[in-house]
Short mmCIF file of C-alpha atoms in Angstrom, two decimals:
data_model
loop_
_atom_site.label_atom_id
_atom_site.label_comp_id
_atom_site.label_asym_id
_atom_site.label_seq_id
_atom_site.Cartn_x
_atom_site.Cartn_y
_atom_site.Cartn_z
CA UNK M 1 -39.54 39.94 6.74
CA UNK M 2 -36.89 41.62 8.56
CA UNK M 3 -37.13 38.46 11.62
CA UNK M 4 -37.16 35.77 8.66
CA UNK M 5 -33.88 37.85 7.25
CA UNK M 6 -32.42 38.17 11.31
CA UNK M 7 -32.46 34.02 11.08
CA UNK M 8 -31.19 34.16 7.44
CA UNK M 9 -28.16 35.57 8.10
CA UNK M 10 -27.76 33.82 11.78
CA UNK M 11 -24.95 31.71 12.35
CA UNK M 12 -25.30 28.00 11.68
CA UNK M 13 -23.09 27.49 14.95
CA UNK M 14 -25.20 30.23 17.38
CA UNK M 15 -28.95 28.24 15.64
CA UNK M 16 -27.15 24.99 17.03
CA UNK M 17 -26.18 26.19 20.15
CA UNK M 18 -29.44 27.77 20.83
CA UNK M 19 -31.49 24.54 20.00
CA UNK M 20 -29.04 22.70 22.18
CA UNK M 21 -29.51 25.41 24.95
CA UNK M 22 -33.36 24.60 24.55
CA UNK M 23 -33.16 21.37 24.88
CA UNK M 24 -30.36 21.62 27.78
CA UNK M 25 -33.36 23.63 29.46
CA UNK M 26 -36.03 21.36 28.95
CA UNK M 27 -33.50 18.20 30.20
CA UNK M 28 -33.12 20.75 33.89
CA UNK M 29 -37.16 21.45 33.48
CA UNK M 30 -37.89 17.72 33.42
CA UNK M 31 -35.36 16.95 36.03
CA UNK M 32 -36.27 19.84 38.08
CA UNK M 33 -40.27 18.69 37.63
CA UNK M 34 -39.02 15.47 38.54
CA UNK M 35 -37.00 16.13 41.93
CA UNK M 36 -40.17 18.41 42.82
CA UNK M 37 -42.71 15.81 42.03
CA UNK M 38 -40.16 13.19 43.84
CA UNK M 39 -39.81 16.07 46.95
CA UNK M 40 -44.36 16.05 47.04
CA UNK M 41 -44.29 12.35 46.77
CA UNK M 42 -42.08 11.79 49.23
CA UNK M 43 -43.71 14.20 51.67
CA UNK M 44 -46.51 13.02 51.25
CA UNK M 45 -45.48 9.41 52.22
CA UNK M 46 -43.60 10.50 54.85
CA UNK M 47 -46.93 11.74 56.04
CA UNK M 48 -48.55 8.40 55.72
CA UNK M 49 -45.86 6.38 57.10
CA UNK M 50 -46.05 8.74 60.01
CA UNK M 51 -49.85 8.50 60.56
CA UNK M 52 -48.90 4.52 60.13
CA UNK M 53 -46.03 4.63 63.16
CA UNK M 54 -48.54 6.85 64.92
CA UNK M 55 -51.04 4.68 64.74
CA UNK M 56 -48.77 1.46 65.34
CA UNK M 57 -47.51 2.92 68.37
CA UNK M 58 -50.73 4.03 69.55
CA UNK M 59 -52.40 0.34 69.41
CA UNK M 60 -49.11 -0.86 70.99
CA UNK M 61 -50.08 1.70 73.86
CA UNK M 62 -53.57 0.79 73.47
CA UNK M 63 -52.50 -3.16 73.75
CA UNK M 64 -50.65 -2.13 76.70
CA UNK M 65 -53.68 -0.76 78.40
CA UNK M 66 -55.94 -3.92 77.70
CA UNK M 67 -53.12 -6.11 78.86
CA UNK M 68 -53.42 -3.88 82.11
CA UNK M 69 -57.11 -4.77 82.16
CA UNK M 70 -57.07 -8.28 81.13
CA UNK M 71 -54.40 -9.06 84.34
CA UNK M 72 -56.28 -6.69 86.57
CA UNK M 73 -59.51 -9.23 85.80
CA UNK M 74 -57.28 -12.15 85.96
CA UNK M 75 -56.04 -10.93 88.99
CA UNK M 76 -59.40 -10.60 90.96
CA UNK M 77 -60.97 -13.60 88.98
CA UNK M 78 -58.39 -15.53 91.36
CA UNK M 79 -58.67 -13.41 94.43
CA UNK M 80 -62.37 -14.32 94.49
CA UNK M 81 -61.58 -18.06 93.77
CA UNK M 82 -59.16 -18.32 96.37
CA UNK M 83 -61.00 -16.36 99.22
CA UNK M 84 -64.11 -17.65 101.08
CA UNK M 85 -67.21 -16.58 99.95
CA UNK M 86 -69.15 -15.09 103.07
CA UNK M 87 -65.70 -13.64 103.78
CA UNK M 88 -65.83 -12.38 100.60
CA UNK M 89 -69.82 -10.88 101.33
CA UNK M 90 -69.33 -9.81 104.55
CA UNK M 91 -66.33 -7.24 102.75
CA UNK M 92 -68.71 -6.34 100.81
CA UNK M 93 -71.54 -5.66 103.11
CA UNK M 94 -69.34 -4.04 106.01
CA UNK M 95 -66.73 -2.10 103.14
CA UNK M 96 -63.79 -1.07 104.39
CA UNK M 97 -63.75 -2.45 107.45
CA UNK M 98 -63.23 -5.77 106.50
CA UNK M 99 -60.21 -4.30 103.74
CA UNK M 100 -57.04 -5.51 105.66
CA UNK M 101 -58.25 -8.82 106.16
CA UNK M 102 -58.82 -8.94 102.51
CA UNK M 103 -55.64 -8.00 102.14
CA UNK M 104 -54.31 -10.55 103.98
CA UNK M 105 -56.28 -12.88 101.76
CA UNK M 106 -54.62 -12.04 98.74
CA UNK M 107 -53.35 -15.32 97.45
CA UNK M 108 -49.40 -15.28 96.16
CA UNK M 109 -50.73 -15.75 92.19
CA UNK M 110 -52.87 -12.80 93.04
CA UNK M 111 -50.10 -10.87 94.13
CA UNK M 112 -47.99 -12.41 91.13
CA UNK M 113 -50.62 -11.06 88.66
CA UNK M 114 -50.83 -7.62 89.91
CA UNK M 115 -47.42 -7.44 89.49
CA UNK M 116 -47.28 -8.55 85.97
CA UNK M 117 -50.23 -5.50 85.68
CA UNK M 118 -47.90 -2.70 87.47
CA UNK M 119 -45.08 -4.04 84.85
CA UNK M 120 -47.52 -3.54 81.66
CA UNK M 121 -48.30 -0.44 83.15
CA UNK M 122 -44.76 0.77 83.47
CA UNK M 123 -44.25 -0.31 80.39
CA UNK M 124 -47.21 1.08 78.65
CA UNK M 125 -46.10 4.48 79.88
CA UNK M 126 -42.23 4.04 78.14
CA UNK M 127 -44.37 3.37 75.17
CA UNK M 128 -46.77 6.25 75.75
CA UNK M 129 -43.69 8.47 76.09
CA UNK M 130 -41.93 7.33 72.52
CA UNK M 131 -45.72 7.71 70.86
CA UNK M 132 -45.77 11.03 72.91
CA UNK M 133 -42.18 12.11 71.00
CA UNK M 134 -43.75 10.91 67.72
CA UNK M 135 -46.56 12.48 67.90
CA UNK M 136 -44.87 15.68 68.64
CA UNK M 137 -43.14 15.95 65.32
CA UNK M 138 -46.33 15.33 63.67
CA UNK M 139 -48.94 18.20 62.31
CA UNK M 140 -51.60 18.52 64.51
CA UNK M 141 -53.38 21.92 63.68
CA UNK M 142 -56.65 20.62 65.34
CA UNK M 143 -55.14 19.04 68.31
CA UNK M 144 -56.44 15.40 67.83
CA UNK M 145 -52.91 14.02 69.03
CA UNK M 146 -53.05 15.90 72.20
CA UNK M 147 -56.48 14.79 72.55
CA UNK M 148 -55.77 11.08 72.71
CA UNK M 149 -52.09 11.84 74.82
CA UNK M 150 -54.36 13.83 77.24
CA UNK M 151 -57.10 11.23 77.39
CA UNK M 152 -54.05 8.37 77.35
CA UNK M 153 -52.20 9.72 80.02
CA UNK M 154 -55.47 10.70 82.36
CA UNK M 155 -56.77 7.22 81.84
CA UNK M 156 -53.64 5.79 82.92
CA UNK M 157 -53.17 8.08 86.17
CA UNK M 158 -56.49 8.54 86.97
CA UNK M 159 -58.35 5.35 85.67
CA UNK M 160 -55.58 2.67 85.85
CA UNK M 161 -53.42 3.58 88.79
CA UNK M 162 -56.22 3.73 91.32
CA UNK M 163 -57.10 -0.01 90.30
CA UNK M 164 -53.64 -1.05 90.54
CA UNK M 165 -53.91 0.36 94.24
CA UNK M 166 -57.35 -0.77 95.05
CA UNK M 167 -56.53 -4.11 93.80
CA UNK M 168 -53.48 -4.46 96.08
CA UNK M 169 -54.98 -3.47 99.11
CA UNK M 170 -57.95 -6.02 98.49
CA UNK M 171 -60.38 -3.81 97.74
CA UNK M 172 -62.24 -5.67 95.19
CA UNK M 173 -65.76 -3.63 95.61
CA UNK M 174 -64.20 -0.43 95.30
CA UNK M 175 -62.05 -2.00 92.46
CA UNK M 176 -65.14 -2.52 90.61
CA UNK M 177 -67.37 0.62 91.40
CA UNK M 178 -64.32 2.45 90.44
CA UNK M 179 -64.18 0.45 87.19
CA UNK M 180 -67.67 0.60 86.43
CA UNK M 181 -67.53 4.44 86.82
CA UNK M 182 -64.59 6.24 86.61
CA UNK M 183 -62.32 4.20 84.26
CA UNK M 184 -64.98 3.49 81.85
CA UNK M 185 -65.71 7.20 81.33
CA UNK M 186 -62.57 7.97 80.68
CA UNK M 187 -62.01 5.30 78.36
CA UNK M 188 -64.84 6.46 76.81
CA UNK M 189 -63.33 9.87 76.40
CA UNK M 190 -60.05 8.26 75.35
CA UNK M 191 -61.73 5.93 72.25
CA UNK M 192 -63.68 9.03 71.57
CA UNK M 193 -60.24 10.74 71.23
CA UNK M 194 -59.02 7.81 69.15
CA UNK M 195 -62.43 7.25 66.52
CA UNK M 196 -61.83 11.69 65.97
CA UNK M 197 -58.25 10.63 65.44
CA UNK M 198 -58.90 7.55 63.27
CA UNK M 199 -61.26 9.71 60.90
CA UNK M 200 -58.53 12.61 60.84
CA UNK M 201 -56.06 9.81 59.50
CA UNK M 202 -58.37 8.36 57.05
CA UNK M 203 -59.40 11.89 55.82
CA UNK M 204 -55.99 12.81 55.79
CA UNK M 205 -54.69 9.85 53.74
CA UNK M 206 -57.74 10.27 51.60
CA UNK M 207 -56.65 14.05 51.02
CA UNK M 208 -53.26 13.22 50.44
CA UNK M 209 -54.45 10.46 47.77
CA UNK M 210 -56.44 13.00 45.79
CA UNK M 211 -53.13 15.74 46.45
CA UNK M 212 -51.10 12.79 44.96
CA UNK M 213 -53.66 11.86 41.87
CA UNK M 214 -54.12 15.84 41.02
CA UNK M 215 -50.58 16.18 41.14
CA UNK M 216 -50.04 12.62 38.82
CA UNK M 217 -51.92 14.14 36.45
CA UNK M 218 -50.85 17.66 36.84
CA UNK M 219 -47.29 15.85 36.12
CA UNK M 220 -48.04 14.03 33.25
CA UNK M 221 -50.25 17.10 31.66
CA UNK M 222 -46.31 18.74 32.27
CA UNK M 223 -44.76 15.68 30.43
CA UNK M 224 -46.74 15.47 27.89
CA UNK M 225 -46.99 19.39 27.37
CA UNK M 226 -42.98 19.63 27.39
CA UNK M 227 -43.03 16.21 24.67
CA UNK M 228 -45.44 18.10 22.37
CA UNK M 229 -42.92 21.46 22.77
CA UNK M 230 -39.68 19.14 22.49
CA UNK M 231 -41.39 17.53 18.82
CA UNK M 232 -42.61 21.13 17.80
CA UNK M 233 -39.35 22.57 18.20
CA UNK M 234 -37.35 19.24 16.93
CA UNK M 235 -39.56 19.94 13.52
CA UNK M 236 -38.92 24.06 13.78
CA UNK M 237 -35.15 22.59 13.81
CA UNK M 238 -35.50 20.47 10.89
CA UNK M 239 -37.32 22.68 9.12
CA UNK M 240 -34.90 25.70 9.90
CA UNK M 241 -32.18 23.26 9.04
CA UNK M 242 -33.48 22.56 5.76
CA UNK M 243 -34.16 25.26 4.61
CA UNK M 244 -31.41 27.66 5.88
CA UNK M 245 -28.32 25.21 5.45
CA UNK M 246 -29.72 21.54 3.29
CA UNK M 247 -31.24 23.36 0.46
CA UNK M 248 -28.17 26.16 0.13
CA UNK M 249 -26.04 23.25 0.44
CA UNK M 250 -27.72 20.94 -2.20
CA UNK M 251 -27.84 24.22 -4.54
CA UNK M 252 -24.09 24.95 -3.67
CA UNK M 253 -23.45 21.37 -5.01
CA UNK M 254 -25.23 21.68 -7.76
CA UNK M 255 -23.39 24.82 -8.74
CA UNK M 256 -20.28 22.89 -7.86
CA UNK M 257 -21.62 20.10 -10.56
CA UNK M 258 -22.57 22.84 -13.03
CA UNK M 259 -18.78 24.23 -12.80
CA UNK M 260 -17.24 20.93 -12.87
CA UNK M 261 -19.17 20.20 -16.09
CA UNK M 262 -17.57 24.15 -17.38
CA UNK M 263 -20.42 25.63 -17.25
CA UNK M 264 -19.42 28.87 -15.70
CA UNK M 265 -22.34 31.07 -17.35
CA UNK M 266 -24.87 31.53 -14.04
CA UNK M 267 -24.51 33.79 -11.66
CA UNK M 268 -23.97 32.78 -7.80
CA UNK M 269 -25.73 34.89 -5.32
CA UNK M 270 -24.94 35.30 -2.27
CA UNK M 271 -28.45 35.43 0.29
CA UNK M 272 -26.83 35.52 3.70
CA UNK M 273 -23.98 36.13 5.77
CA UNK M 274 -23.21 33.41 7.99
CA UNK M 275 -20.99 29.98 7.21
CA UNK M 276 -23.41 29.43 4.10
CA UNK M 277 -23.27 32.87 2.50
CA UNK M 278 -19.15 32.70 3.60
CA UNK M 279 -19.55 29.28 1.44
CA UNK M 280 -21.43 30.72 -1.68
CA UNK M 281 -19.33 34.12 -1.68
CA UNK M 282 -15.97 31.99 -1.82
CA UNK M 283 -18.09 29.93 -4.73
CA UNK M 284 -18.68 33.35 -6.55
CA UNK M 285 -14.81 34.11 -6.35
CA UNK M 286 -13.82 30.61 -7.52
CA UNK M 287 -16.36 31.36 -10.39
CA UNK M 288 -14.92 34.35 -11.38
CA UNK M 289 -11.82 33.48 -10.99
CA UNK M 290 -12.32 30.93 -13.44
CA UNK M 291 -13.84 32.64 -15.66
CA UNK M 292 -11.01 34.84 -16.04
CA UNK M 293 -8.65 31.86 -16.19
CA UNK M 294 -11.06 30.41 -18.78
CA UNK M 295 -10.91 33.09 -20.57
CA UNK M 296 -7.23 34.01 -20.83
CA UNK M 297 -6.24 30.79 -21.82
CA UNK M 298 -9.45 31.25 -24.80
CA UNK M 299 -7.26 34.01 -25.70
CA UNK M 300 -3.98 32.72 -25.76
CA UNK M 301 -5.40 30.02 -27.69
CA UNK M 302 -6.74 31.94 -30.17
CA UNK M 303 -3.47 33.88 -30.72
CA UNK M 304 -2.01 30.57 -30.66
CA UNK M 305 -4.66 29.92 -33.41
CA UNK M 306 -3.90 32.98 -35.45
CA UNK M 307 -0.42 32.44 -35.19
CA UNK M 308 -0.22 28.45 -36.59
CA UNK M 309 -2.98 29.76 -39.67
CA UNK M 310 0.03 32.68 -40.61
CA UNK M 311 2.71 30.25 -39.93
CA UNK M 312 0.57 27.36 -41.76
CA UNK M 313 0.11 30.43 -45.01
CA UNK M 314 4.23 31.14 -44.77
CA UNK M 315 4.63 27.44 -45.01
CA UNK M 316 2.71 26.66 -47.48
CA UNK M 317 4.04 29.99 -49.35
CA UNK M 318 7.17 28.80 -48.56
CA UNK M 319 6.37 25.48 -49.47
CA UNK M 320 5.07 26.57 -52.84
CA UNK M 321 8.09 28.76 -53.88
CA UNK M 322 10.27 26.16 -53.02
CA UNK M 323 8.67 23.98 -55.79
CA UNK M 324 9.13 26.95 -57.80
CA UNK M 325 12.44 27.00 -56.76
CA UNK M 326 13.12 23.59 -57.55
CA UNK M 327 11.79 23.71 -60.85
CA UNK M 328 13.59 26.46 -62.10
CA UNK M 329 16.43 24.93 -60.38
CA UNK M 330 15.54 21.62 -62.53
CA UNK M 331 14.95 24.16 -65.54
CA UNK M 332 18.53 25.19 -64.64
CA UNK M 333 20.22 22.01 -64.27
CA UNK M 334 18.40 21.13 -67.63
CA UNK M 335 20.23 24.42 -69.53
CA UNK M 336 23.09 23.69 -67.90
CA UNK M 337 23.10 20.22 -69.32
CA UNK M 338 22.60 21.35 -72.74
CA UNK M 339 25.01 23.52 -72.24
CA UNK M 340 27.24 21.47 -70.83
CA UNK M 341 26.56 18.93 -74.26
CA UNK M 342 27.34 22.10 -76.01
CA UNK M 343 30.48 22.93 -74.32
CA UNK M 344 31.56 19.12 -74.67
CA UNK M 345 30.48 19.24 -78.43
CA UNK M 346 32.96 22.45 -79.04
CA UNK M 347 35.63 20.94 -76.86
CA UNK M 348 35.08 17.52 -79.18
CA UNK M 349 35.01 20.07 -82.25
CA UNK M 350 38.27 21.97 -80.62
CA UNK M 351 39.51 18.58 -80.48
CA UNK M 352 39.46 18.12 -83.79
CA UNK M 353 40.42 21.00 -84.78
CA UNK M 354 43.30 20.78 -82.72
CA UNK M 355 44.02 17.86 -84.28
CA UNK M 356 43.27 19.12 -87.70
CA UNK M 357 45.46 22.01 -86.76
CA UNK M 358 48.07 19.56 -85.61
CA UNK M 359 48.14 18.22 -89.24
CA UNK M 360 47.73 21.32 -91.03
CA UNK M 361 50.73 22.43 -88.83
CA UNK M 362 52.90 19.72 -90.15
CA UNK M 363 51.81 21.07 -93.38
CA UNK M 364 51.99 24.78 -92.34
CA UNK M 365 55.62 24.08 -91.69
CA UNK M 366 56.21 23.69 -95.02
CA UNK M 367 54.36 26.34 -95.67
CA UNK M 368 56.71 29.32 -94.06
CA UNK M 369 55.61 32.61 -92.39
CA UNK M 370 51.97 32.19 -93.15
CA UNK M 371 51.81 29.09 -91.28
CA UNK M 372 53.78 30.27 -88.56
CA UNK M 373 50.68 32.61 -88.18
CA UNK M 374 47.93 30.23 -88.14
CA UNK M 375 50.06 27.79 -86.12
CA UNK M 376 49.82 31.19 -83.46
CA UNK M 377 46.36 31.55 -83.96
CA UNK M 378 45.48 28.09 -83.24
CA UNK M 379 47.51 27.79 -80.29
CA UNK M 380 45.43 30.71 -79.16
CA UNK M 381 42.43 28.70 -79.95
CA UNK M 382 43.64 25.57 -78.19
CA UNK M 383 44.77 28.13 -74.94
CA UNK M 384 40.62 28.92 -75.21
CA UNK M 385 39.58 25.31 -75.88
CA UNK M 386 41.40 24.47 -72.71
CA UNK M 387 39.58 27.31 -70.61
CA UNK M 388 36.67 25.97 -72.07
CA UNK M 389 36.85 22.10 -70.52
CA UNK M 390 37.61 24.11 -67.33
CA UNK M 391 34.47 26.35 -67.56
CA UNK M 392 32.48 22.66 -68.58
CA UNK M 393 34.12 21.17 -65.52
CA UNK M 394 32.60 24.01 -63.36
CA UNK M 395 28.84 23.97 -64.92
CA UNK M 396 29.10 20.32 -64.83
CA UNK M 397 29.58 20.55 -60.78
CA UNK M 398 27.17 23.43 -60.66
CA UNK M 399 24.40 21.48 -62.24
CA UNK M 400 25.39 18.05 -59.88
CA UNK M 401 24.88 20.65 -56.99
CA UNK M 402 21.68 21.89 -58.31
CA UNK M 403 20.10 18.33 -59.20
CA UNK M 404 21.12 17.48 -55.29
CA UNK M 405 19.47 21.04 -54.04
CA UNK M 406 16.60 20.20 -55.96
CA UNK M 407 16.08 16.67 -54.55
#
């Protein structure tokens, strides 16, 4: 529990880094198996194209040797042609004592052909001494090389040489007891030499094949090994991927869905502490943050609320005694009408009365100090009449102003 919770809460950049570090150390692993398998192939060609030059160069030496041989016979095949018979058996019979005249009877093609013979030998030993330096710088733990370069090289001196000599002083007997005894045992030693050498190259190329095929398949055991680790660890990735950044990543979306929509009622927890849990605790504080926000402005709107219902019940109470208002105000105007008709109805009757008081006047003046009296009194009535029109006047513009207050 505590390892799954160690990769929890490792960083998304330090899991990347390591899985690239993996795989940066299988890419050196495979290139490293590579230059090593490249290093044992290579060896071990280098050991069969050596074994191949070896063996080149000897059979040019060898070559060398039967060109030797092949002038050496060509050589005495015409020293016998060209010399007289009996002179040829009396050498025989008698030996050396007949060698300087058989010397003398050496024939200028004879002489021609052992010199082509010395030249292949001189130049079978520059060979000998190149297959000699080869050979030197191969491994040879059971001496085969130095065998054959021993058996070569006494061949040569001790098998070769003496014909070349024999053959130029005439001695054609000794030339062939010599051959038929010394020279071929020591080419017999020398092809011995060469059939141990010839199975210690074929052994060791067939050793070197199997070294090869073992390692081929040690190498691709390796490869495919290392491809089986590389897809193990590519699915561990994907896996680890998935389920420590995809799925908090898909469930951080839907969270951001779920607040988008305003749902802000479930709780975001936070389950690690790398870049994901960094991602989900910021998500929490935008959450809460909202939800403060969300809930200050449900606040403000319901004191918004409560205020528009008391200033929606003030209206209407306003609303309502302002009809009452404006009825009373139309009772008002309506009295004040009437009483207006009233006042215009005394002033008519003061009118009249003025008028009548007019004529009784005229009459009053006939009628001395008693008239004088009511002619006072109804000038003091007139003096009121007057003040009356005037308070009529001022009702009269009361109730216009009231009919236009109450429209």
């Amino acid at each position: 529990m505590r390892k799954f919770k160690f990769f929890t809460n490792m960083k998304i950049r330090s899991s990347l880094i390591l899985v690239l570090v993996f795989f940066l150390m299988m890419l050196l692993a495979g290139a490293a198996l590579g230059v090593l398998s490249l290093q044992a192939n290579h060896k071990a060609l280098d050991k069969i194209v050596m074994n191949q030059r070896l063996g080149a160069s000897l059979y040019s030496v060898i070559d060398n040797y039967k060109n030797v041989q092949t002038i050496l016979g060509r050589a005495v095949t015409s020293y016998m042609v060209n010399s007289d018979q009996q002179s040829y058996a009396i050498a025989s019979e008698w030996g050396g004592m007949g060698g300087n005249s058989a010397a003398s009877a050496l024939s200028d093609e004879s002489r021609a052909l052992i010199e082509e013979a010395r030249q292949q030998y001189d130049q079978s030993l520059v060979r000998f001494a190149g297959y000699r330096e080869m050979a030197a710088k191969a491994l040879d733990p059971e001496k085969r090389y130095a065998r054959v370069i021993d058996g070569y090289q006494t061949l040569m001196e001790g098998g070769v040489l003496p014909l070349l000599d024999l053959l130029t002083q005439g001695k054609v007997a000794e030339y062939h007891e010599f051959l038929g005894g010394t020279t071929l045992f020591l080419e017999e030693d020398l092809y011995s030499a060469l059939g141990s050498l010839e199975s210690y190259q074929k052994d060791l190329i067939d050793r070197t094949y199997q070294s090869e095929d073992e390692h081929y398949t040690l190498v691709l055991q390796l490869v495919g090994a290392a491809m089986a680790v590389c897809v193990l660890i590519a699915l561990l990735t994907y896996m680890f991927l998935g389920r420590m950044v995809l799925r908090p990543l898909r469930e951080a979306g839907r969270h951001f869905d779920r607040i988008a929509n305003g749902d802000l009622t479930q709780r975001v927890e936070v389950r690690s502490h790398n870049e994901i849990g960094v991602l989900y605790e910021a998500l929490r504080r935008m959450q809460e943050s909202l939800t403060r926000t969300v809930s200050t402005v449900r606040e403000g709107v319901e004191e918004i609320t409560l205020g528009s219902r008391e200033i929606f019940m003030g209206n209407t109470d306003l609303s309502s005694r302002t009809e009452q208002q404006a009825a009373s105000l139309q009772e008002t105007a309506a009295s004040m009408e009437q009483l207006a008709s009233t006042v215009r109805m005394n002033t008519d009757n003061a009118l009249q009365a003025d008028a009548l008081a007019k004529g009784a006047s005229d009459v009053a003046e006939r009628g001395g100090q008693a008239v004088s009296m009511v002619v006072n009194t109804m000038g003091e009535i007139s003096a009121s009449s007057h003040k009356m029109a005037e308070i009529v006047g001022v009702i009269d513009g009361i109730a216009f102003q009231t009919n236009i207050l109450a429209l």
